[in-house]
mmCIF file of C-alpha atoms in Angstrom:
data_model
loop_
_atom_site.group_PDB
_atom_site.id
_atom_site.type_symbol
_atom_site.label_atom_id
_atom_site.label_comp_id
_atom_site.label_asym_id
_atom_site.label_seq_id
_atom_site.Cartn_x
_atom_site.Cartn_y
_atom_site.Cartn_z
ATOM 1 C CA MET A 256 -12.896 -59.523 -42.516
ATOM 2 C CA THR A 257 -14.349 -56.339 -40.447
ATOM 3 C CA THR A 258 -13.318 -52.490 -41.030
ATOM 4 C CA GLN A 259 -11.020 -50.470 -38.939
ATOM 5 C CA ILE A 260 -13.385 -46.955 -39.984
ATOM 6 C CA LYS A 261 -17.041 -47.885 -38.849
ATOM 7 C CA GLY A 262 -19.915 -47.220 -40.899
ATOM 8 C CA PRO A 263 -22.152 -46.290 -42.453
ATOM 9 C CA ALA A 264 -23.722 -43.795 -40.199
ATOM 10 C CA LEU A 265 -26.052 -40.704 -40.540
ATOM 11 C CA PHE A 266 -26.723 -37.598 -38.753
ATOM 12 C CA LEU A 267 -29.995 -37.140 -37.885
ATOM 13 C CA ALA A 268 -29.990 -33.054 -37.750
ATOM 14 C CA GLN A 269 -30.427 -32.404 -41.295
ATOM 15 C CA PHE A 270 -33.551 -34.981 -41.456
ATOM 16 C CA ALA A 271 -35.568 -34.189 -38.088
ATOM 17 C CA GLY A 272 -39.291 -32.895 -38.583
ATOM 18 C CA ASP A 273 -42.174 -32.968 -37.691
ATOM 19 C CA GLU A 274 -43.721 -35.625 -40.172
ATOM 20 C CA ALA A 275 -43.053 -39.278 -39.203
ATOM 21 C CA PRO A 276 -40.828 -40.971 -39.623
ATOM 22 C CA PHE A 277 -38.802 -37.901 -39.134
ATOM 23 C CA ASN A 278 -40.291 -36.749 -36.112
ATOM 24 C CA SER A 279 -39.228 -39.014 -33.557
ATOM 25 C CA LEU A 280 -36.040 -41.104 -32.441
ATOM 26 C CA GLU A 281 -38.164 -44.674 -32.448
ATOM 27 C CA THR A 282 -39.389 -43.939 -36.276
ATOM 28 C CA ILE A 283 -36.075 -41.992 -37.843
ATOM 29 C CA THR A 284 -33.841 -44.590 -36.253
ATOM 30 C CA LYS A 285 -35.611 -47.502 -38.100
ATOM 31 C CA TRP A 286 -35.604 -45.668 -41.092
ATOM 32 C CA ALA A 287 -31.842 -45.052 -41.414
ATOM 33 C CA ALA A 288 -31.292 -48.543 -40.311
ATOM 34 C CA SER A 289 -33.831 -49.346 -43.415
ATOM 35 C CA LEU A 290 -31.485 -47.733 -45.557
ATOM 36 C CA GLY A 291 -28.296 -49.297 -44.208
ATOM 37 C CA TYR A 292 -26.876 -47.086 -41.317
ATOM 38 C CA ARG A 293 -25.735 -48.944 -38.588
ATOM 39 C CA GLY A 294 -25.062 -45.807 -36.601
ATOM 40 C CA VAL A 295 -26.563 -42.193 -35.856
ATOM 41 C CA GLN A 296 -25.495 -39.379 -34.659
ATOM 42 C CA ILE A 297 -28.053 -37.279 -32.336
ATOM 43 C CA PRO A 298 -28.427 -33.816 -32.246
ATOM 44 C CA THR A 299 -28.956 -32.803 -28.575
ATOM 45 C CA PHE A 300 -30.502 -29.477 -29.629
ATOM 46 C CA ASP A 301 -33.865 -31.039 -31.471
ATOM 47 C CA SER A 302 -36.199 -32.225 -28.474
ATOM 48 C CA ARG A 303 -38.314 -34.509 -30.861
ATOM 49 C CA LEU A 304 -35.292 -36.560 -30.912
ATOM 50 C CA PHE A 305 -33.564 -36.611 -27.463
ATOM 51 C CA ASP A 306 -33.878 -35.069 -24.436
ATOM 52 C CA LEU A 307 -30.474 -33.445 -22.876
ATOM 53 C CA ASP A 308 -31.839 -32.372 -19.818
ATOM 54 C CA ARG A 309 -33.414 -35.587 -18.754
ATOM 55 C CA ALA A 310 -30.133 -37.617 -20.491
ATOM 56 C CA ALA A 311 -28.234 -35.652 -18.008
ATOM 57 C CA GLU A 312 -29.995 -36.139 -14.798
ATOM 58 C CA SER A 313 -31.348 -40.058 -15.729
ATOM 59 C CA GLN A 314 -29.909 -43.216 -16.262
ATOM 60 C CA THR A 315 -32.619 -44.621 -16.996
ATOM 61 C CA TYR A 316 -33.816 -42.452 -19.774
ATOM 62 C CA CYS A 317 -30.358 -42.837 -21.402
ATOM 63 C CA ASP A 318 -30.982 -46.515 -21.280
ATOM 64 C CA GLU A 319 -34.212 -45.851 -22.763
ATOM 65 C CA VAL A 320 -32.961 -44.426 -25.925
ATOM 66 C CA LYS A 321 -29.966 -46.809 -26.170
ATOM 67 C CA GLY A 322 -32.540 -49.401 -26.161
ATOM 68 C CA ILE A 323 -34.334 -47.175 -28.878
ATOM 69 C CA CYS A 324 -31.464 -47.329 -30.836
ATOM 70 C CA ALA A 325 -30.361 -50.854 -30.365
ATOM 71 C CA ASP A 326 -34.004 -51.964 -31.302
ATOM 72 C CA ALA A 327 -33.898 -50.117 -34.598
ATOM 73 C CA GLY A 328 -30.675 -51.682 -35.404
ATOM 74 C CA VAL A 329 -28.205 -48.811 -35.169
ATOM 75 C CA GLU A 330 -25.619 -47.820 -32.484
ATOM 76 C CA ILE A 331 -25.160 -43.984 -31.095
ATOM 77 C CA THR A 332 -22.075 -42.595 -32.860
ATOM 78 C CA GLU A 333 -22.044 -39.205 -31.066
ATOM 79 C CA LEU A 334 -23.835 -36.539 -29.425
ATOM 80 C CA SER A 335 -23.756 -32.949 -31.587
ATOM 81 C CA THR A 336 -24.082 -29.949 -29.559
ATOM 82 C CA HIS A 337 -23.479 -27.928 -32.661
ATOM 83 C CA LEU A 338 -26.298 -24.891 -31.892
ATOM 84 C CA GLN A 339 -25.057 -24.973 -28.485
ATOM 85 C CA GLY A 340 -21.414 -24.386 -28.828
ATOM 86 C CA GLN A 341 -21.761 -22.044 -31.596
ATOM 87 C CA LEU A 342 -23.835 -20.123 -28.702
ATOM 88 C CA VAL A 343 -20.585 -20.318 -26.304
ATOM 89 C CA ALA A 344 -19.192 -16.977 -28.389
ATOM 90 C CA VAL A 345 -20.969 -14.918 -30.009
ATOM 91 C CA ASN A 346 -20.338 -11.572 -31.735
ATOM 92 C CA PRO A 347 -22.729 -8.822 -31.298
ATOM 93 C CA ALA A 348 -22.892 -8.786 -35.316
ATOM 94 C CA TYR A 349 -24.659 -12.233 -34.788
ATOM 95 C CA ASP A 350 -26.638 -11.863 -31.991
ATOM 96 C CA LEU A 351 -29.862 -11.743 -33.815
ATOM 97 C CA ALA A 352 -29.278 -14.158 -36.044
ATOM 98 C CA LEU A 353 -28.251 -16.506 -33.645
ATOM 99 C CA ASP A 354 -30.805 -15.943 -31.168
ATOM 100 C CA ALA A 355 -32.815 -18.338 -32.663
ATOM 101 C CA PHE A 356 -30.508 -21.522 -31.586
ATOM 102 C CA ALA A 357 -31.471 -20.097 -28.243
ATOM 103 C CA PRO A 358 -34.815 -21.126 -26.280
ATOM 104 C CA GLU A 359 -36.990 -18.274 -25.827
ATOM 105 C CA HIS A 360 -36.429 -17.308 -22.553
ATOM 106 C CA CYS A 361 -33.015 -16.504 -23.521
ATOM 107 C CA ARG A 362 -33.081 -14.293 -26.403
ATOM 108 C CA GLY A 363 -32.072 -10.703 -26.564
ATOM 109 C CA ASN A 364 -30.086 -11.475 -23.356
ATOM 110 C CA PRO A 365 -26.539 -12.066 -24.788
ATOM 111 C CA ALA A 366 -25.099 -13.052 -21.165
ATOM 112 C CA LYS A 367 -28.496 -15.446 -20.380
ATOM 113 C CA ARG A 368 -28.022 -17.263 -23.720
ATOM 114 C CA GLN A 369 -24.035 -17.805 -23.265
ATOM 115 C CA ALA A 370 -24.841 -19.269 -19.383
ATOM 116 C CA TRP A 371 -27.529 -21.313 -21.262
ATOM 117 C CA ALA A 372 -25.096 -22.593 -24.106
ATOM 118 C CA VAL A 373 -22.412 -23.794 -21.385
ATOM 119 C CA ASP A 374 -25.057 -25.392 -19.162
ATOM 120 C CA GLN A 375 -26.080 -27.490 -22.071
ATOM 121 C CA MET A 376 -22.454 -27.898 -23.087
ATOM 122 C CA HIS A 377 -21.625 -29.625 -19.277
ATOM 123 C CA LYS A 378 -25.198 -31.598 -19.675
ATOM 124 C CA ALA A 379 -23.923 -32.838 -22.813
ATOM 125 C CA ALA A 380 -20.483 -34.265 -21.391
ATOM 126 C CA THR A 381 -22.872 -36.170 -18.743
ATOM 127 C CA ALA A 382 -25.342 -37.517 -20.846
ATOM 128 C CA SER A 383 -22.296 -38.703 -23.676
ATOM 129 C CA ALA A 384 -21.220 -40.699 -20.564
ATOM 130 C CA ARG A 385 -24.464 -42.180 -19.501
ATOM 131 C CA LEU A 386 -24.373 -43.350 -22.812
ATOM 132 C CA GLY A 387 -21.345 -45.416 -23.012
ATOM 133 C CA LEU A 388 -19.748 -42.750 -25.718
ATOM 134 C CA THR A 389 -16.333 -41.287 -25.301
ATOM 135 C CA HIS A 390 -16.462 -38.415 -28.260
ATOM 136 C CA THR A 391 -19.189 -35.462 -29.149
ATOM 137 C CA VAL A 392 -18.950 -33.093 -31.709
ATOM 138 C CA SER A 393 -19.631 -29.439 -32.012
ATOM 139 C CA PHE A 394 -18.809 -26.036 -32.957
ATOM 140 C CA THR A 395 -16.656 -23.071 -31.359
ATOM 141 C CA GLY A 396 -18.438 -20.198 -31.735
ATOM 142 C CA ALA A 397 -17.161 -16.892 -33.362
ATOM 143 C CA LEU A 398 -16.220 -13.322 -31.672
ATOM 144 C CA ALA A 399 -13.627 -12.503 -34.527
ATOM 145 C CA PHE A 400 -14.846 -13.798 -37.776
ATOM 146 C CA PRO A 401 -16.459 -10.748 -38.836
ATOM 147 C CA TYR A 402 -12.901 -9.315 -38.803
ATOM 148 C CA LEU A 403 -11.617 -12.418 -41.174
ATOM 149 C CA TYR A 404 -10.611 -10.607 -44.293
ATOM 150 C CA PRO A 405 -7.310 -7.838 -43.174
ATOM 151 C CA TRP A 406 -9.456 -4.312 -44.879
ATOM 152 C CA PRO A 407 -10.417 -2.691 -42.875
ATOM 153 C CA GLN A 408 -7.458 -3.166 -40.925
ATOM 154 C CA ARG A 409 -7.785 -5.073 -37.730
ATOM 155 C CA PRO A 410 -6.713 -3.287 -34.435
ATOM 156 C CA GLU A 411 -3.573 -4.737 -33.303
ATOM 157 C CA GLY A 412 -4.256 -7.127 -30.738
ATOM 158 C CA LEU A 413 -8.023 -8.036 -31.853
ATOM 159 C CA ILE A 414 -7.379 -11.789 -33.018
ATOM 160 C CA GLU A 415 -5.228 -12.099 -29.786
ATOM 161 C CA GLU A 416 -7.602 -11.098 -27.474
ATOM 162 C CA THR A 417 -10.441 -13.795 -29.633
ATOM 163 C CA PHE A 418 -8.558 -16.535 -28.950
ATOM 164 C CA ALA A 419 -7.602 -15.559 -25.402
ATOM 165 C CA GLU A 420 -11.229 -14.951 -24.570
ATOM 166 C CA LEU A 421 -12.158 -18.566 -26.602
ATOM 167 C CA GLY A 422 -9.364 -20.263 -24.192
ATOM 168 C CA ARG A 423 -11.101 -18.535 -21.204
ATOM 169 C CA ARG A 424 -15.004 -19.553 -21.892
ATOM 170 C CA TRP A 425 -14.150 -23.317 -23.301
ATOM 171 C CA THR A 426 -11.140 -24.525 -21.159
ATOM 172 C CA PRO A 427 -13.433 -25.169 -17.982
ATOM 173 C CA ILE A 428 -15.564 -26.819 -20.507
ATOM 174 C CA LEU A 429 -12.851 -28.572 -21.631
ATOM 175 C CA ASN A 430 -12.443 -29.791 -17.829
ATOM 176 C CA HIS A 431 -15.469 -30.857 -17.581
ATOM 177 C CA TYR A 432 -15.659 -33.039 -20.705
ATOM 178 C CA ALA A 433 -11.933 -34.672 -19.658
ATOM 179 C CA GLU A 434 -13.739 -35.680 -16.017
ATOM 180 C CA CYS A 435 -16.508 -37.275 -17.984
ATOM 181 C CA GLY A 436 -14.322 -39.128 -19.783
ATOM 182 C CA GLN A 437 -15.148 -37.032 -23.138
ATOM 183 C CA ASP A 438 -13.834 -35.102 -25.937
ATOM 184 C CA ILE A 439 -15.355 -32.788 -28.319
ATOM 185 C CA GLY A 440 -14.722 -32.868 -31.980
ATOM 186 C CA PHE A 441 -14.616 -29.403 -33.631
ATOM 187 C CA GLU A 442 -16.181 -29.174 -36.652
ATOM 188 C CA LEU A 443 -13.731 -26.966 -38.286
ATOM 189 C CA HIS A 444 -16.392 -24.648 -40.514
ATOM 190 C CA PRO A 445 -16.170 -20.805 -41.554
ATOM 191 C CA GLY A 446 -18.474 -19.003 -39.333
ATOM 192 C CA GLU A 447 -16.723 -20.395 -36.360
ATOM 193 C CA ASP A 448 -13.375 -18.577 -35.378
ATOM 194 C CA VAL A 449 -11.716 -22.117 -35.420
ATOM 195 C CA PHE A 450 -11.929 -22.806 -39.239
ATOM 196 C CA ASP A 451 -8.889 -24.128 -40.631
ATOM 197 C CA GLY A 452 -5.680 -25.639 -39.371
ATOM 198 C CA ALA A 453 -3.756 -22.591 -38.597
ATOM 199 C CA THR A 454 -6.775 -21.199 -36.262
ATOM 200 C CA PHE A 455 -7.401 -24.479 -34.664
ATOM 201 C CA GLU A 456 -3.574 -24.472 -33.408
ATOM 202 C CA MET A 457 -4.235 -21.381 -31.940
ATOM 203 C CA PHE A 458 -7.388 -22.133 -30.137
ATOM 204 C CA VAL A 459 -5.695 -25.234 -28.543
ATOM 205 C CA ASP A 460 -2.761 -23.277 -27.330
ATOM 206 C CA ALA A 461 -5.142 -20.887 -25.707
ATOM 207 C CA CYS A 462 -6.764 -23.980 -24.025
ATOM 208 C CA GLY A 463 -3.577 -24.680 -22.595
ATOM 209 C CA GLY A 464 -2.731 -27.909 -25.207
ATOM 210 C CA HIS A 465 -5.939 -29.270 -24.033
ATOM 211 C CA ASP A 466 -6.263 -33.204 -24.856
ATOM 212 C CA ALA A 467 -10.174 -32.842 -24.958
ATOM 213 C CA ALA A 468 -10.009 -30.781 -27.693
ATOM 214 C CA MET A 469 -10.306 -32.389 -30.815
ATOM 215 C CA ILE A 470 -11.472 -32.280 -34.419
ATOM 216 C CA ASN A 471 -14.617 -33.635 -36.030
ATOM 217 C CA TYR A 472 -13.104 -33.795 -39.660
ATOM 218 C CA ASP A 473 -15.113 -32.521 -42.455
ATOM 219 C CA PRO A 474 -13.562 -32.396 -46.148
ATOM 220 C CA SER A 475 -16.324 -30.401 -47.632
ATOM 221 C CA HIS A 476 -15.312 -26.831 -45.435
ATOM 222 C CA PHE A 477 -11.817 -27.568 -46.494
ATOM 223 C CA LEU A 478 -12.509 -27.785 -50.205
ATOM 224 C CA LEU A 479 -14.400 -25.023 -50.241
ATOM 225 C CA GLN A 480 -11.810 -22.935 -48.425
ATOM 226 C CA GLN A 481 -9.231 -24.214 -51.202
ATOM 227 C CA LEU A 482 -7.451 -26.132 -47.977
ATOM 228 C CA ASP A 483 -5.359 -29.234 -48.984
ATOM 229 C CA TYR A 484 -7.828 -31.628 -46.980
ATOM 230 C CA LEU A 485 -5.532 -34.757 -47.606
ATOM 231 C CA ALA A 486 -2.679 -32.768 -46.279
ATOM 232 C CA PHE A 487 -4.601 -31.790 -43.190
ATOM 233 C CA ILE A 488 -4.817 -35.446 -42.082
ATOM 234 C CA ASP A 489 -0.950 -36.168 -42.106
ATOM 235 C CA LEU A 490 -0.844 -32.789 -39.908
ATOM 236 C CA TYR A 491 -3.631 -33.293 -37.498
ATOM 237 C CA HIS A 492 -4.581 -37.299 -37.288
ATOM 238 C CA ASP A 493 -3.947 -37.815 -33.420
ATOM 239 C CA ARG A 494 -6.846 -34.792 -33.037
ATOM 240 C CA ILE A 495 -9.250 -36.055 -35.092
ATOM 241 C CA ASN A 496 -12.088 -37.973 -33.352
ATOM 242 C CA ALA A 497 -14.450 -38.055 -35.779
ATOM 243 C CA PHE A 498 -16.107 -37.504 -39.518
ATOM 244 C CA HIS A 499 -18.802 -36.098 -41.430
ATOM 245 C CA VAL A 500 -18.942 -37.728 -44.957
ATOM 246 C CA LYS A 501 -19.769 -34.760 -47.050
ATOM 247 C CA ASP A 502 -19.331 -33.433 -50.383
ATOM 248 C CA ALA A 503 -18.832 -29.926 -52.091
ATOM 249 C CA GLU A 504 -17.643 -28.405 -55.571
ATOM 250 C CA PHE A 505 -16.022 -25.550 -55.728
ATOM 251 C CA ASN A 506 -16.267 -23.990 -60.006
ATOM 252 C CA PRO A 507 -14.870 -20.887 -59.875
ATOM 253 C CA ASP A 508 -15.416 -18.053 -63.167
ATOM 254 C CA GLY A 509 -14.634 -15.130 -63.874
ATOM 255 C CA ARG A 510 -17.597 -13.682 -61.533
ATOM 256 C CA GLN A 511 -16.865 -15.265 -58.636
ATOM 257 C CA GLY A 512 -14.162 -16.954 -56.492
ATOM 258 C CA VAL A 513 -13.956 -18.371 -52.842
ATOM 259 C CA TYR A 514 -16.206 -15.535 -51.585
ATOM 260 C CA SER A 515 -19.177 -16.632 -54.029
ATOM 261 C CA GLY A 516 -20.636 -13.052 -54.557
ATOM 262 C CA TYR A 517 -23.653 -13.664 -51.886
ATOM 263 C CA GLN A 518 -25.169 -16.002 -54.435
ATOM 264 C CA SER A 519 -27.816 -18.641 -53.462
ATOM 265 C CA TRP A 520 -26.278 -21.955 -52.581
ATOM 266 C CA THR A 521 -27.804 -22.873 -56.099
ATOM 267 C CA ASN A 522 -25.786 -19.926 -57.960
ATOM 268 C CA ARG A 523 -22.327 -20.168 -56.085
ATOM 269 C CA ALA A 524 -18.998 -20.879 -56.618
ATOM 270 C CA GLY A 525 -18.418 -23.444 -53.923
ATOM 271 C CA ARG A 526 -21.572 -25.452 -52.730
ATOM 272 C CA PHE A 527 -22.164 -28.502 -51.101
ATOM 273 C CA ARG A 528 -23.164 -31.681 -52.962
ATOM 274 C CA SER A 529 -24.615 -34.746 -52.247
ATOM 275 C CA LEU A 530 -21.755 -38.355 -51.610
ATOM 276 C CA GLY A 531 -20.727 -38.660 -55.147
ATOM 277 C CA ASP A 532 -21.872 -35.399 -57.016
ATOM 278 C CA GLY A 533 -19.016 -33.073 -55.721
ATOM 279 C CA GLN A 534 -15.222 -33.158 -56.066
ATOM 280 C CA VAL A 535 -14.298 -34.648 -52.646
ATOM 281 C CA ASP A 536 -11.759 -37.665 -52.999
ATOM 282 C CA PHE A 537 -13.137 -40.237 -50.492
ATOM 283 C CA SER A 538 -11.407 -42.871 -51.444
ATOM 284 C CA ALA A 539 -8.189 -41.031 -50.480
ATOM 285 C CA ILE A 540 -9.695 -39.660 -47.179
ATOM 286 C CA PHE A 541 -10.997 -43.045 -46.485
ATOM 287 C CA SER A 542 -7.191 -44.531 -47.381
ATOM 288 C CA LYS A 543 -5.462 -41.921 -45.346
ATOM 289 C CA LEU A 544 -7.658 -42.188 -42.236
ATOM 290 C CA THR A 545 -7.673 -46.216 -41.920
ATOM 291 C CA GLN A 546 -3.052 -45.363 -42.914
ATOM 292 C CA TYR A 547 -3.057 -43.385 -39.447
ATOM 293 C CA GLY A 548 -5.265 -45.773 -37.628
ATOM 294 C CA TYR A 549 -8.592 -43.776 -37.290
ATOM 295 C CA ASP A 550 -11.491 -46.400 -35.749
ATOM 296 C CA SER A 551 -14.468 -44.701 -34.902
ATOM 297 C CA TRP A 552 -16.985 -43.869 -37.196
ATOM 298 C CA ALA A 553 -18.023 -42.186 -40.894
ATOM 299 C CA VAL A 554 -21.068 -40.183 -40.526
ATOM 300 C CA LEU A 555 -22.732 -38.538 -43.370
ATOM 301 C CA GLU A 556 -23.769 -35.185 -43.173
ATOM 302 C CA TRP A 557 -26.106 -34.318 -45.960
ATOM 303 C CA GLU A 558 -26.306 -31.082 -47.361
ATOM 304 C CA CYS A 559 -26.905 -30.329 -51.136
ATOM 305 C CA CYS A 560 -28.352 -27.426 -53.157
ATOM 306 C CA LEU A 561 -30.160 -29.804 -55.756
ATOM 307 C CA LYS A 562 -30.495 -33.439 -54.625
ATOM 308 C CA SER A 563 -33.294 -34.145 -52.942
ATOM 309 C CA PRO A 564 -32.494 -35.407 -48.740
ATOM 310 C CA ALA A 565 -34.545 -38.590 -49.383
ATOM 311 C CA GLN A 566 -32.340 -39.282 -52.655
ATOM 312 C CA GLY A 567 -28.963 -38.301 -50.958
ATOM 313 C CA ALA A 568 -29.682 -40.495 -47.680
ATOM 314 C CA ALA A 569 -30.662 -43.594 -50.009
ATOM 315 C CA GLU A 570 -27.461 -42.886 -52.046
ATOM 316 C CA GLY A 571 -25.242 -42.302 -48.640
ATOM 317 C CA ALA A 572 -24.746 -45.463 -47.148
ATOM 318 C CA PRO A 573 -23.924 -47.239 -50.192
ATOM 319 C CA PHE A 574 -21.661 -44.856 -50.672
ATOM 320 C CA ILE A 575 -19.742 -44.923 -47.688
ATOM 321 C CA LYS A 576 -19.894 -48.513 -47.190
ATOM 322 C CA ARG A 577 -18.067 -48.726 -50.752
ATOM 323 C CA HIS A 578 -15.209 -46.819 -49.195
ATOM 324 C CA LEU A 579 -14.517 -48.634 -45.923
ATOM 325 C CA ILE A 580 -11.474 -50.398 -45.868
ATOM 326 C CA GLU A 581 -10.940 -54.197 -44.985
ATOM 327 C CA VAL A 582 -7.231 -53.859 -43.429
ATOM 328 C CA THR A 583 -4.638 -56.451 -44.466
ATOM 329 C CA ASP A 584 -2.467 -58.341 -42.215
ATOM 330 C CA LYS A 585 0.553 -58.137 -45.173
ATOM 331 C CA ALA A 586 1.490 -56.799 -48.119
ATOM 332 C CA PHE A 587 0.162 -58.649 -51.473
ATOM 333 C CA ASP A 588 4.277 -59.997 -51.918
ATOM 334 C CA ASP A 589 5.250 -61.001 -48.727
ATOM 335 C CA PHE A 590 4.785 -64.554 -49.203
ATOM 336 C CA ALA A 591 8.226 -63.978 -51.646
ATOM 337 C CA GLY A 592 10.313 -63.212 -48.840
ATOM 338 C CA GLY A 593 9.375 -65.337 -45.844
ATOM 339 C CA GLU A 594 11.681 -65.777 -42.672
ATOM 340 C CA ARG A 595 15.277 -66.228 -42.833
ATOM 341 C CA ASP A 596 17.496 -67.085 -40.628
ATOM 342 C CA THR A 597 20.850 -64.940 -39.892
ATOM 343 C CA ASP A 598 23.215 -67.089 -41.711
ATOM 344 C CA THR A 599 21.114 -67.180 -44.643
ATOM 345 C CA ILE A 600 20.545 -63.578 -44.426
ATOM 346 C CA ARG A 601 24.271 -62.911 -44.740
ATOM 347 C CA GLU A 602 24.570 -65.601 -47.122
ATOM 348 C CA MET A 603 22.820 -63.646 -49.046
ATOM 349 C CA LEU A 604 24.478 -60.149 -48.532
ATOM 350 C CA GLY A 605 27.807 -62.336 -49.334
ATOM 351 C CA LEU A 606 28.721 -61.753 -46.257
#
């Protein structure tokens, strides 16, 4: 019997590097397959693995990419545009930090950087369609995040104008994705203006309820915010198009809470962990997603402040595989009921 949720899959961004086998798509996919992964999520911002400009222009190149993955024994789950999406909306407070995500010719020029990011987003939709995919994953960027805490008091209208501007920037992009038969699963993540259910609703409203605005569900970010990540699925399951399987733990004490006191990742009250080492209830998550009919990929996004990436990747595939559910076609005691004709049922009811 097959499982409804596909997996295990691996997001390659955290593992790409300059040394073999992590420096080319051919070798990194073979490495992933050797660990038991059946799918890979490809970062479009890492030219060692993927050339987005070529992919947007050439079906031949996209066929080559699909062939490389197929030869390794993995499928492409989604294209990731996290870094380009981040640059669609940048508060000036983050200009210097986020310039590193842009090519050198755009740095120091916010308008040019944003135009490049929008163009990259358009190319990713075209490339995803050429690859035969329907889902992508990304970030929304942030204009208001420096004003997250309401002190000093925010000027009246600041948040409303922020989301109106996000709508103006993202709606044309979402329109292009819809035209290409694609959608975008936004990772709801602190550092983005869209980081929880309330802000996602505001974003979708600002984009006119756009059907292409979806959610890349990642419970680790919700646990660190102390948000009910299971109730979130109840509320937004119809908008979830992608799933990052990522663990985290939150251990508040007398010195730290949710904000974690500017401490290093190792010393934070809230920190990311390898699968199984944190506090996320993945059995409940896989059950809920299965219950609501989620049938796309379960993708490991590995981050941990203690464990090595090699060990985290090796442990991730069997962890995900253990949580995949082979869906039953009947309850365990269905045999006891069986079918009855109307007369028998009426007799059972004393009618």
